[in-house]
């Protein structure tokens, strides 16, 4: 295993030099992350969490550090969600691009800092939170990120603040001569009873073949409310590994929608720890793949204390020879009584050769709980298709209508109106028709 | 308008239609009755182009064209409308969005301009009041969670908007309360004109009090075993279908009595 990691190891070790000026706690954090990655290396399909997702192509690619790149404000504007007010943080190939970013207004209750500034201005806060949730044990990609991240965004929302519009964090990958790797890092801290929307967008500015290895940590203090959308629409040639980690405090609520639309291999781990009583997490997702692409969603909800609620709806649309993976882990700890957890996964297969591996993973150690899960895999309904056609709607239009309707179940729940409209538009141009269920047995 | 000759059709290995002959002229309404499983919906489905039905023999000519050559959407655009016995629920597709797409597809085929949002809304309003259709239902996904009666009403509403030349109603009256029945009949009668026709599949002669047919046909085991005027429906109501089984051979007496009444 470790052999494939060796190229990475030397790259990370070289980078340690540039981390020399960092505070001791951070150097320790990176040091143990590096040790963990050195120990574990890249996962193989023998690893239970990676059974269906072979990352050998990632291990085999000699990624380089991205050379500095110039990106124009126009290119950024094309990626932003139109019509959304609020601050924008732009990263290019993992590096913070201050000139392309829009700062938060001073009175809005939200502060955005690139990592370097936060280390100077908010050292104690950073030390208390960074890397404390997205821990690295047995998470090789998170370990690689923690050991390597060059830059990051630190977002703080003040107690009781209600953020206007949305905070947008944009990660752009440029086309590089050789495939490049970036390790974007985000930490969002929501104060008590604060409210904010955060949109993370991952996009490529062309047919990139690099690896984006992202980690985002969200910490919700008591009564906080977070509406989060993660829009991953990198090109179909790119590799994407991501982790979204939510730490949900007492009576806090997070609602997150993960849209995995791009990537040759795209893996996302979404983890919510319901750490305070009455915490509420809604994790929804939509994944799309065609060609020979692979999209893997692993969710993990940890009901650590009583009276937690979690809802999950993941839907996938797979065409060509694409493969999908959904693994939904729900843990209910022994004293997490009155937990209410629901999980649904539905996949639409548009071709005979597309396939999905779906697995609920319920680990319930409390007795007074409600936990349900369900998974379906299907094709377009022949009945519905005939109904539409019998009204004069052409076959391709009818198929597209049904596929979009399937996706709308997830996208329709996105709270931010302009974002929902933007995503619907994007999907309309992406979604194919596909095959139909045989009705005759 | 419609000429069906010796039509045979099967699903999988099972032959369901075993030689149907039926001619419907413009301006006429034909009722099709017959026991459960006799092939009424199959006949309706074959005319609308339901893909799982395979025509093995015979021909269907609609307005001078070979209907069986056309895709379902082409048939709809040419003016054929099937009101489904079991309207399909389509979660996620908004009723009005769907209907607008359908209407504009039909209009484009006729060489008419698409209706814009305002014109479409005006048309929908007028048809809604005609049929006592609930606005709230229309803003929901197609038939999603509709009651049985609401689904049937929605079929007639779609028909009223699309104004087909040949409407085929498959048991649209089943499960309707008496008010809804009148509404459905009103919708069909509103479309009656010298250049349109309707085929109405029903189990109950009650509907035919409101939609008065020119002819009544009885389908049994994939064949039309009897055709007559309105009186045939009354006869069936009284006696059921039993007496008709092989009627031509076995029960000439009843047959002649029937002819007299019709
Ligand atoms: N898709 C199918 N697969 C298998 N058998 C079918 C299919 N469709 C129809 N049949 C069979 O064909 C026969 C005729 O069915 P059809 O639905 O046409 O009857 P019907 O006259 O409309 O009956 P009803 O009055 O109950 O609506 C029945 O025996 C039915 O089971
Ligand atoms: Mg029927």
XYZ file of C-alpha atoms and ligand atoms in Angstrom:
735
model
C 0.000 0.000 0.000
C 2.611 2.450 1.090
C 4.488 2.292 -2.199
C 1.781 4.176 -4.050
C 1.794 6.770 -1.348
C 5.519 7.374 -1.558
C 5.316 10.059 -4.240
C 2.783 11.868 -2.101
C 4.858 11.410 0.985
C 7.840 13.094 -0.556
C 5.628 15.930 -1.763
C 4.128 16.365 1.702
C 7.513 16.133 3.354
C 8.821 18.850 1.074
C 5.841 20.981 2.055
C 6.642 20.546 5.747
C 9.431 23.042 5.174
C 6.942 25.775 4.322
C 5.006 24.915 7.491
C 8.049 25.605 9.649
C 6.735 28.972 10.798
C 3.429 27.571 12.032
C 2.579 27.298 15.724
C 3.546 24.115 17.508
C 0.003 22.749 17.842
C -0.499 22.967 14.098
C 2.848 21.386 13.343
C 1.868 18.577 15.733
C -1.494 18.203 14.026
C 0.197 17.956 10.658
C 2.858 15.647 12.012
C 0.376 13.109 13.299
C -1.652 13.373 10.102
C 1.453 12.650 8.064
C 2.284 9.719 10.315
C -1.235 8.376 9.813
C -1.019 8.698 6.060
C 2.399 7.100 6.076
C 0.977 4.208 8.094
C -2.194 3.734 6.076
C -1.284 4.867 2.564
C -4.041 4.965 -0.019
C -6.950 2.684 0.740
C -7.523 -0.396 -1.363
C -10.811 -2.136 -2.036
C -9.963 -4.487 0.831
C -10.768 -1.571 3.135
C -14.464 -1.794 4.075
C -15.029 1.945 3.487
C -13.537 1.680 -0.005
C -14.880 -1.677 -1.147
C -16.501 -0.387 -4.306
C -14.237 2.556 -4.981
C -10.856 1.736 -6.344
C -8.629 4.783 -5.928
C -5.635 3.152 -7.581
C -5.868 5.675 -10.459
C -5.333 8.407 -7.867
C -2.406 6.631 -6.261
C -0.910 5.906 -9.672
C -1.081 9.462 -10.988
C 2.104 11.431 -10.331
C 0.330 14.603 -9.277
C 2.404 17.740 -8.939
C 1.898 20.910 -6.979
C -0.027 23.334 -9.159
C 1.993 26.177 -10.647
C 0.686 29.677 -9.896
C -2.266 30.540 -12.121
C -4.028 33.703 -13.181
C -7.803 33.609 -13.103
C -9.943 36.518 -14.232
C -12.891 37.937 -12.299
C -15.086 36.931 -15.265
C -14.144 33.316 -14.839
C -15.098 33.539 -11.174
C -18.363 35.286 -11.973
C -19.387 32.431 -14.238
C -19.067 29.991 -11.353
C -20.877 32.066 -8.743
C -24.548 31.573 -8.093
C -26.198 34.570 -9.736
C -28.344 36.829 -7.632
C -27.008 35.791 -4.245
C -25.802 38.515 -1.905
C -23.018 37.912 0.584
C -19.287 37.458 0.861
C -17.316 35.302 -1.556
C -14.090 33.454 -0.864
C -12.225 32.265 -3.919
C -9.522 29.637 -4.001
C -7.547 28.861 -7.121
C -5.903 25.438 -7.131
C -6.228 25.380 -3.359
C -4.684 28.808 -2.798
C -6.663 31.716 -1.433
C -7.187 34.426 -4.077
C -7.806 37.619 -2.141
C -8.174 39.765 -5.246
C -10.999 37.597 -6.561
C -12.820 37.430 -3.243
C -15.484 39.730 -1.867
C -15.052 40.508 1.811
C -17.887 40.397 4.280
C -19.363 43.753 5.262
C -17.967 44.791 8.654
C -21.356 44.949 10.352
C -22.769 41.669 9.053
C -21.692 39.474 11.940
C -19.477 37.298 9.790
C -15.704 37.292 9.471
C -13.787 35.532 6.741
C -10.098 34.981 7.009
C -7.589 33.067 5.004
C -5.708 30.610 7.180
C -2.577 32.744 7.424
C -4.517 35.704 8.837
C -6.503 33.522 11.187
C -3.296 32.048 12.584
C -2.179 35.543 13.508
C -5.496 37.001 14.607
C -7.444 34.045 16.030
C -4.843 31.529 17.189
C -6.825 30.221 20.175
C -10.024 29.686 18.211
C -8.140 27.933 15.475
C -6.317 25.683 17.863
C -9.571 24.761 19.585
C -11.339 23.742 16.382
C -9.170 23.105 13.348
C -8.860 19.409 12.697
C -10.737 18.490 15.890
C -13.762 17.150 14.008
C -12.393 15.844 10.732
C -9.971 13.625 12.582
C -7.537 11.547 10.583
C -7.467 8.070 12.093
C -8.360 5.608 9.353
C -9.209 8.469 7.006
C -6.216 8.572 4.683
C -7.436 11.410 2.486
C -8.312 13.600 5.454
C -4.857 12.798 6.826
C -3.294 13.815 3.531
C -5.268 17.055 3.562
C -4.346 17.931 7.131
C -0.694 17.193 6.510
C -0.650 19.185 3.283
C -3.166 22.033 3.164
C -1.438 25.167 2.110
C -4.263 27.558 2.670
C -7.798 27.568 3.893
C -10.806 29.651 4.744
C -11.879 30.360 8.292
C -15.435 31.644 8.627
C -16.800 32.862 11.927
C -20.424 33.813 12.408
C -21.012 35.822 15.578
C -23.512 34.759 18.222
C -27.084 35.595 17.204
C -25.973 36.952 13.827
C -28.236 36.296 10.855
C -26.153 36.373 7.693
C -27.771 37.978 4.654
C -27.754 36.007 1.425
C -25.142 33.302 1.512
C -21.453 32.864 2.160
C -19.974 31.441 -1.020
C -16.738 29.542 -1.016
C -15.485 28.760 -4.500
C -12.723 26.310 -5.322
C -11.467 26.583 -8.868
C -9.085 24.190 -10.529
C -7.150 25.405 -13.529
C -5.853 23.329 -16.400
C -2.240 22.524 -15.571
C 0.440 20.941 -17.820
C 0.631 17.939 -15.497
C -2.188 16.785 -13.205
C -2.037 18.834 -10.022
C -3.268 18.186 -6.507
C -4.855 20.668 -4.130
C -6.031 20.265 -0.553
C -8.655 22.947 0.153
C -9.534 23.384 3.789
C -12.511 25.159 5.312
C -13.542 25.763 8.911
C -16.906 27.373 9.596
C -17.836 28.300 13.160
C -21.421 29.294 13.827
C -21.980 31.097 17.107
C -24.901 30.497 19.438
C -28.262 31.052 17.752
C -26.637 32.384 14.612
C -28.017 31.641 11.159
C -26.149 31.334 7.898
C -26.222 29.787 4.487
C -22.993 28.481 3.028
C -22.492 27.405 -0.579
C -19.318 25.539 -1.452
C -18.666 25.218 -5.167
C -15.967 23.065 -6.700
C -15.438 23.701 -10.388
C -12.770 23.322 -13.026
C -11.846 25.952 -15.565
C -11.450 23.414 -18.348
C -10.756 19.699 -18.693
C -8.615 19.365 -15.568
C -7.175 15.997 -14.626
C -6.047 16.888 -11.145
C -7.084 15.780 -7.677
C -9.058 17.988 -5.352
C -8.837 16.619 -1.823
C -11.078 18.861 0.252
C -11.978 18.921 3.924
C -14.588 21.235 5.416
C -15.489 21.378 9.083
C -18.667 23.048 10.312
C -19.222 23.656 13.991
C -22.688 24.675 15.123
C -22.950 26.073 18.607
C -26.173 25.923 20.591
C -29.269 26.848 18.596
C -27.337 27.679 15.439
C -28.842 27.109 12.016
C -26.862 26.247 8.921
C -28.166 25.763 5.421
C -25.360 24.255 3.382
C -25.009 23.324 -0.256
C -21.996 21.595 -1.653
C -21.937 21.848 -5.415
C -19.242 19.647 -6.896
C -19.267 20.124 -10.636
C -15.724 19.476 -11.620
C -15.051 18.150 -15.126
C -15.579 14.470 -15.819
C -11.816 14.039 -16.134
C -11.001 15.192 -12.593
C -10.555 13.331 -9.324
C -12.423 14.587 -6.313
C -12.262 13.401 -2.736
C -14.113 15.442 -0.171
C -15.164 15.430 3.430
C -17.890 17.580 4.917
C -17.913 17.288 8.668
C -20.703 18.772 10.776
C -20.553 19.080 14.538
C -24.085 19.923 15.638
C -24.586 21.356 19.106
C -27.582 21.497 21.376
C -30.820 22.399 19.539
C -28.780 23.349 16.487
C -29.943 22.470 12.986
C -28.034 21.748 9.846
C -29.545 21.148 6.456
C -27.044 20.147 3.813
C -27.445 19.240 0.166
C -24.517 17.617 -1.583
C -24.655 17.748 -5.354
C -22.051 15.474 -6.884
C -22.225 16.194 -10.579
C -18.677 15.839 -11.839
C -15.435 13.933 -11.534
C -14.044 10.749 -13.044
C -13.823 9.402 -9.522
C -15.744 11.444 -6.988
C -15.932 10.400 -3.379
C -17.645 12.382 -0.679
C -17.805 11.596 3.016
C -20.464 13.573 4.818
C -20.388 13.185 8.568
C -22.703 14.735 11.119
C -22.141 14.319 14.819
C -25.266 15.200 16.772
C -23.411 16.278 19.845
C -26.053 18.229 21.758
C -29.585 17.265 22.760
C -32.235 18.239 20.253
C -29.735 18.521 17.423
C -31.194 18.093 13.968
C -29.382 17.137 10.779
C -30.846 16.840 7.299
C -28.373 15.486 4.791
C -29.599 15.280 1.226
C -27.684 14.440 -1.870
C -27.967 14.111 -5.603
C -25.342 12.280 -7.617
C -25.019 12.092 -11.369
C -22.620 10.062 -13.436
C -22.304 8.842 -16.983
C -19.581 7.303 -19.150
C -17.148 5.348 -16.990
C -17.379 7.699 -14.054
C -17.682 6.622 -10.444
C -19.477 8.588 -7.762
C -19.380 7.461 -4.156
C -21.275 9.000 -1.261
C -20.600 7.839 2.249
C -22.688 9.412 4.968
C -22.232 8.886 8.666
C -24.608 10.259 11.252
C -23.536 9.855 14.836
C -26.371 10.236 17.308
C -24.223 10.788 20.365
C -26.848 12.172 22.762
C -30.642 11.818 23.224
C -33.399 13.552 21.261
C -31.522 13.902 18.009
C -33.255 13.916 14.626
C -31.687 13.043 11.308
C -33.085 12.841 7.815
C -31.308 11.668 4.716
C -32.477 11.595 1.131
C -29.890 10.618 -1.446
C -30.831 10.197 -5.079
C -28.663 9.168 -7.959
C -28.949 9.160 -11.742
C -26.533 6.865 -13.513
C -26.082 6.463 -17.241
C -23.622 4.727 -19.563
C -21.293 2.445 -17.632
C -21.234 4.703 -14.608
C -21.092 3.328 -11.101
C -22.606 4.743 -7.971
C -21.982 3.910 -4.348
C -24.094 4.930 -1.408
C -23.206 3.877 2.087
C -25.341 5.376 4.805
C -24.104 4.782 8.281
C -26.290 5.752 11.219
C -24.920 5.280 14.694
C -27.072 5.575 17.785
C -25.036 5.537 20.973
C -26.287 3.671 24.040
C -27.703 6.729 25.798
C -29.017 8.466 22.659
C -32.626 7.621 23.498
C -35.501 9.194 21.550
C -33.366 9.364 18.454
C -35.386 9.734 15.267
C -33.393 8.799 12.174
C -34.552 8.241 8.622
C -32.579 7.390 5.551
C -33.666 6.947 1.947
C -31.547 6.200 -1.085
C -32.993 5.994 -4.583
C -31.069 5.439 -7.747
C -32.300 5.721 -11.290
C -30.382 3.625 -13.786
C -30.665 5.030 -17.281
C -28.716 2.278 -18.995
C -28.272 -1.476 -18.689
C -24.600 -1.088 -17.895
C -24.861 1.452 -15.090
C -24.807 0.053 -11.594
C -25.075 1.091 -7.992
C -24.010 -0.425 -4.699
C -26.197 0.829 -1.906
C -25.874 -0.144 1.704
C -27.472 1.110 4.873
C -25.274 0.613 7.899
C -27.298 0.961 11.072
C -25.514 0.572 14.380
C -28.147 1.069 17.024
C -27.264 0.684 20.681
C -30.246 2.431 22.275
C -33.707 0.862 22.531
C -36.150 3.756 22.555
C -35.456 5.041 19.055
C -37.075 5.345 15.647
C -34.758 4.428 12.816
C -35.879 3.679 9.295
C -34.060 3.190 6.062
C -34.963 2.274 2.524
C -33.229 1.924 -0.779
C -34.590 1.514 -4.285
C -32.921 1.051 -7.617
C -35.058 1.493 -10.684
C -35.542 2.661 -14.203
C -37.844 5.253 -15.689
C -41.462 4.256 -15.330
C -42.780 2.940 -18.641
C -46.302 3.858 -17.540
C -45.364 7.474 -16.867
C -43.457 7.692 -20.126
C -46.419 6.392 -22.105
C -48.761 8.755 -20.308
C -46.672 11.771 -21.315
C -46.294 10.557 -24.879
C -50.006 9.857 -25.142
C -50.512 13.574 -24.546
C -48.269 14.532 -27.458
C -44.962 15.035 -25.660
C -42.054 13.626 -27.677
C -40.199 10.643 -26.293
C -36.920 12.437 -25.546
C -38.712 15.342 -23.904
C -40.813 12.961 -21.873
C -37.754 11.075 -20.648
C -35.983 14.293 -19.748
C -39.070 15.466 -17.883
C -39.146 12.298 -15.808
C -35.432 12.361 -15.033
C -35.649 15.976 -13.950
C -38.648 15.175 -11.793
C -36.624 12.470 -10.094
C -33.855 14.952 -9.314
C -36.267 17.696 -8.288
C -37.117 15.716 -5.194
C -33.686 16.693 -3.868
C -33.037 20.016 -5.588
C -36.531 21.237 -4.722
C -35.532 21.174 -1.072
C -32.707 23.660 -1.517
C -33.775 26.695 0.468
C -31.887 29.397 -1.398
C -34.143 30.307 -4.347
C -31.555 31.622 -6.842
C -29.345 28.631 -6.153
C -32.190 26.205 -6.692
C -33.037 27.879 -9.984
C -29.388 27.883 -11.049
C -29.041 24.196 -10.282
C -32.263 23.313 -12.089
C -30.932 25.113 -15.142
C -27.628 23.298 -14.978
C -29.330 19.946 -14.532
C -31.633 20.571 -17.468
C -28.623 20.775 -19.737
C -26.882 17.776 -18.161
C -29.593 15.194 -17.757
C -30.131 12.602 -20.450
C -33.233 10.525 -21.179
C -32.257 6.922 -20.707
C -33.865 3.541 -20.738
C -37.222 2.539 -19.421
C -38.365 -0.253 -17.178
C -39.811 -3.263 -18.985
C -43.413 -3.633 -17.992
C -43.908 -7.041 -19.535
C -42.411 -9.619 -17.219
C -62.641 8.869 -39.221
C -61.564 5.533 -37.716
C -61.715 2.185 -39.448
C -60.543 -0.902 -37.580
C -60.331 -4.118 -39.589
C -59.748 -7.623 -38.252
C -57.502 -6.313 -35.487
C -55.503 -8.899 -33.576
C -53.185 -7.930 -30.734
C -51.235 -9.702 -28.046
C -49.267 -8.961 -24.913
C -46.288 -11.255 -24.538
C -47.565 -14.641 -25.716
C -51.168 -13.934 -24.890
C -53.575 -13.036 -27.671
C -56.090 -10.530 -26.349
C -57.767 -8.963 -29.364
C -58.958 -11.645 -31.726
C -60.317 -9.845 -34.747
C -62.019 -6.515 -34.087
C -63.941 -4.676 -36.768
C -65.179 -1.216 -35.923
C -65.942 1.874 -37.924
C -66.422 5.264 -36.271
C -67.471 8.142 -38.456
C -66.940 11.819 -37.704
C -69.723 13.237 -35.555
C -70.458 9.880 -33.890
C -70.163 8.558 -30.367
C -69.638 4.831 -29.901
C -69.959 3.041 -26.599
C -67.927 -0.092 -25.932
C -69.109 -2.384 -23.180
C -68.150 -5.871 -22.126
C -67.091 -8.026 -19.188
C -63.881 -7.520 -17.210
C -60.879 -8.758 -19.084
C -62.636 -8.830 -22.440
C -60.069 -6.505 -24.035
C -61.652 -3.039 -23.886
C -58.592 -1.337 -22.410
C -56.382 -3.291 -24.739
C -58.315 -1.948 -27.709
C -58.072 1.582 -26.322
C -54.361 1.091 -25.650
C -53.664 -0.241 -29.133
C -55.337 2.827 -30.610
C -53.250 5.148 -28.439
C -50.028 3.259 -29.192
C -49.255 1.571 -25.873
C -45.867 -0.030 -26.579
C -46.388 -3.399 -24.906
C -49.269 -4.344 -27.180
C -48.196 -6.042 -30.386
C -50.562 -5.951 -33.329
C -50.302 -9.273 -35.149
C -52.956 -8.866 -37.806
C -55.388 -6.360 -39.213
C -55.311 -2.635 -39.821
C -56.379 0.657 -38.315
C -56.937 3.620 -40.574
C -57.410 7.008 -38.932
C -58.278 9.964 -41.131
C -56.883 8.162 -44.125
C -53.569 7.242 -42.480
C -52.247 3.964 -41.170
C -52.504 4.667 -37.455
C -50.318 1.744 -36.463
C -47.301 3.368 -38.135
C -47.411 6.329 -35.772
C -45.670 6.777 -32.436
C -47.957 7.488 -29.462
C -46.990 11.178 -29.430
C -47.693 11.454 -33.165
C -51.140 9.971 -32.640
C -51.820 12.472 -29.872
C -50.689 15.324 -32.089
C -52.951 14.016 -34.840
C -55.877 14.398 -32.466
C -56.243 11.093 -30.629
C -56.783 11.350 -26.900
C -56.972 8.430 -24.501
C -58.504 9.099 -21.106
C -56.777 6.395 -19.084
C -58.691 3.872 -17.018
C -55.897 4.249 -14.483
C -54.344 7.694 -14.862
C -50.663 7.604 -13.973
C -49.205 9.498 -11.035
C -46.075 11.413 -11.980
C -44.473 12.922 -8.891
C -42.219 15.865 -9.617
C -43.902 16.898 -12.873
C -46.226 19.820 -12.347
C -49.704 19.411 -13.825
C -49.844 22.737 -15.610
C -46.267 22.525 -16.824
C -47.049 19.114 -18.278
C -50.271 20.277 -19.877
C -48.609 23.303 -21.412
C -45.869 21.108 -22.873
C -48.525 18.779 -24.278
C -50.659 21.540 -25.727
C -47.708 23.274 -27.328
C -46.492 20.002 -28.829
C -49.932 19.505 -30.382
C -50.089 23.115 -31.566
C -46.607 23.010 -33.063
C -47.646 19.924 -35.015
C -50.661 21.783 -36.369
C -48.431 24.674 -37.377
C -49.937 26.929 -34.726
C -47.773 29.208 -32.563
C -47.025 28.195 -28.992
C -49.250 29.726 -26.355
C -47.431 32.060 -24.030
C -47.951 31.965 -20.272
C -50.781 34.502 -20.336
C -52.728 32.856 -23.149
C -52.262 29.465 -21.555
C -53.482 30.692 -18.185
C -56.569 32.201 -19.804
C -57.333 28.936 -21.587
C -56.848 26.926 -18.401
C -59.139 29.282 -16.470
C -61.969 28.917 -18.944
C -61.704 25.118 -19.041
C -61.433 24.975 -15.264
C -64.696 26.765 -14.753
C -66.346 24.628 -17.413
C -65.354 21.477 -15.539
C -65.411 22.774 -11.970
C -61.738 21.854 -11.691
C -59.935 22.815 -8.521
C -57.030 25.249 -8.953
C -55.160 23.551 -6.125
C -55.180 20.221 -7.973
C -53.660 21.811 -11.036
C -50.746 23.243 -9.151
C -49.781 19.793 -7.876
C -47.714 17.151 -9.652
C -49.613 15.165 -12.273
C -52.228 13.018 -10.496
C -49.942 12.776 -7.478
C -52.037 11.794 -4.501
C -55.267 12.584 -6.377
C -58.344 10.645 -5.370
C -59.773 8.263 -7.958
C -62.444 10.765 -8.946
C -59.977 13.650 -9.104
C -57.800 11.674 -11.485
C -60.734 11.032 -13.807
C -61.718 14.679 -13.693
C -58.141 15.613 -14.563
C -58.308 13.366 -17.620
C -61.390 15.192 -18.842
C -59.784 18.515 -18.046
C -56.786 17.604 -20.196
C -59.139 16.507 -22.952
C -60.973 19.823 -22.769
C -57.703 21.728 -23.128
C -56.297 19.555 -25.919
C -59.589 19.375 -27.889
C -58.923 16.063 -29.627
C -60.594 14.922 -32.823
C -61.040 11.377 -31.515
C -61.502 10.964 -27.766
C -61.240 7.475 -26.311
C -62.558 7.336 -22.769
C -61.680 4.196 -20.868
C -64.092 3.852 -17.958
C -63.814 7.507 -17.129
C -67.142 7.173 -15.317
C -66.017 4.418 -12.944
C -65.750 5.599 -9.377
C -67.363 8.974 -10.046
C -70.104 10.474 -7.946
C -73.177 11.630 -9.804
C -72.053 15.266 -9.982
C -68.672 14.340 -11.349
C -70.359 12.032 -13.828
C -72.365 14.943 -15.183
C -69.205 17.016 -15.403
C -67.446 14.295 -17.376
C -70.420 13.913 -19.681
C -70.574 17.679 -20.072
C -66.906 17.696 -21.081
C -67.495 15.074 -23.746
C -70.673 16.668 -25.020
C -68.961 20.053 -25.258
C -66.590 18.503 -27.756
C -69.322 16.895 -29.837
C -69.228 18.283 -33.317
C -69.579 17.054 -36.886
C -65.830 16.710 -37.265
C -65.075 14.963 -33.972
C -65.850 11.534 -32.611
C -65.647 9.638 -29.340
C -65.306 6.041 -28.214
C -66.599 5.615 -24.692
C -65.726 2.465 -22.761
C -68.065 1.937 -19.850
C -69.667 -0.686 -17.651
C -72.715 1.382 -16.851
C -75.492 2.461 -19.102
C -76.059 5.359 -16.668
C -73.272 7.323 -18.406
C -75.068 6.827 -21.695
C -78.035 8.760 -20.341
C -75.760 11.761 -20.442
C -73.569 10.896 -23.396
C -76.020 9.470 -25.835
C -74.182 7.067 -28.133
C -74.943 6.421 -31.764
C -73.898 2.823 -31.405
C -73.173 0.368 -28.623
C -70.736 -2.537 -29.024
C -70.194 -5.485 -26.762
C -66.684 -6.855 -26.531
C -66.225 -10.386 -25.274
C -63.036 -12.400 -25.309
C -61.348 -10.080 -27.742
C -64.188 -9.851 -30.266
C -67.156 -7.600 -30.786
C -70.005 -10.025 -30.247
C -72.873 -7.622 -30.588
C -73.516 -4.153 -31.895
C -76.679 -2.172 -31.642
C -78.275 1.085 -30.685
C -78.719 2.559 -27.221
C -81.212 -0.120 -26.310
C -78.453 -2.698 -26.222
C -76.963 -0.927 -23.212
C -80.289 -1.085 -21.362
C -80.573 -4.752 -22.179
C -77.108 -5.397 -20.787
C -77.911 -3.466 -17.642
C -80.883 -5.714 -17.052
C -79.410 -9.061 -17.926
C -75.654 -8.850 -17.643
C -73.362 -10.380 -20.208
C -74.037 -14.067 -19.592
C -76.775 -14.375 -22.171
C -74.495 -12.966 -24.818
C -71.824 -15.635 -24.617
C -71.943 -17.273 -28.011
C -75.262 -15.496 -28.449
C -75.271 -15.617 -32.210
C -75.338 -19.406 -32.230
C -77.385 -20.291 -29.179
C -79.973 -17.712 -28.452
C -81.596 -16.449 -31.621
C -84.843 -15.690 -29.784
C -83.312 -13.160 -27.426
C -81.350 -11.766 -30.261
C -84.418 -10.900 -32.264
C -86.170 -9.418 -29.240
C -83.170 -7.173 -28.773
C -83.247 -6.065 -32.380
C -86.881 -5.130 -31.957
C -86.193 -2.930 -28.960
C -83.211 -1.223 -30.498
N -49.697 -5.894 -19.941
C -50.403 -7.033 -19.815
N -49.779 -8.167 -19.481
C -50.463 -9.320 -19.364
N -51.776 -9.434 -19.554
C -52.444 -8.336 -19.902
C -51.803 -7.072 -20.036
N -52.719 -6.157 -20.380
C -53.881 -6.821 -20.445
N -53.734 -8.121 -20.168
C -54.789 -9.137 -20.117
O -55.589 -8.980 -21.240
C -56.933 -9.201 -20.930
C -57.754 -8.003 -21.353
O -57.423 -6.905 -20.497
P -58.106 -5.485 -20.645
O -57.454 -4.599 -19.654
O -58.084 -5.079 -22.059
O -59.591 -5.791 -20.192
P -60.831 -4.804 -19.996
O -61.874 -5.279 -20.927
O -60.402 -3.417 -20.114
O -61.251 -5.141 -18.500
P -61.859 -4.192 -17.358
O -63.317 -4.088 -17.603
O -61.619 -4.965 -16.108
O -61.141 -2.912 -17.392
C -56.996 -9.496 -19.455
O -57.051 -10.872 -19.275
C -55.699 -8.939 -18.937
O -55.263 -9.637 -17.809
Mg -60.257 -1.879 -18.830
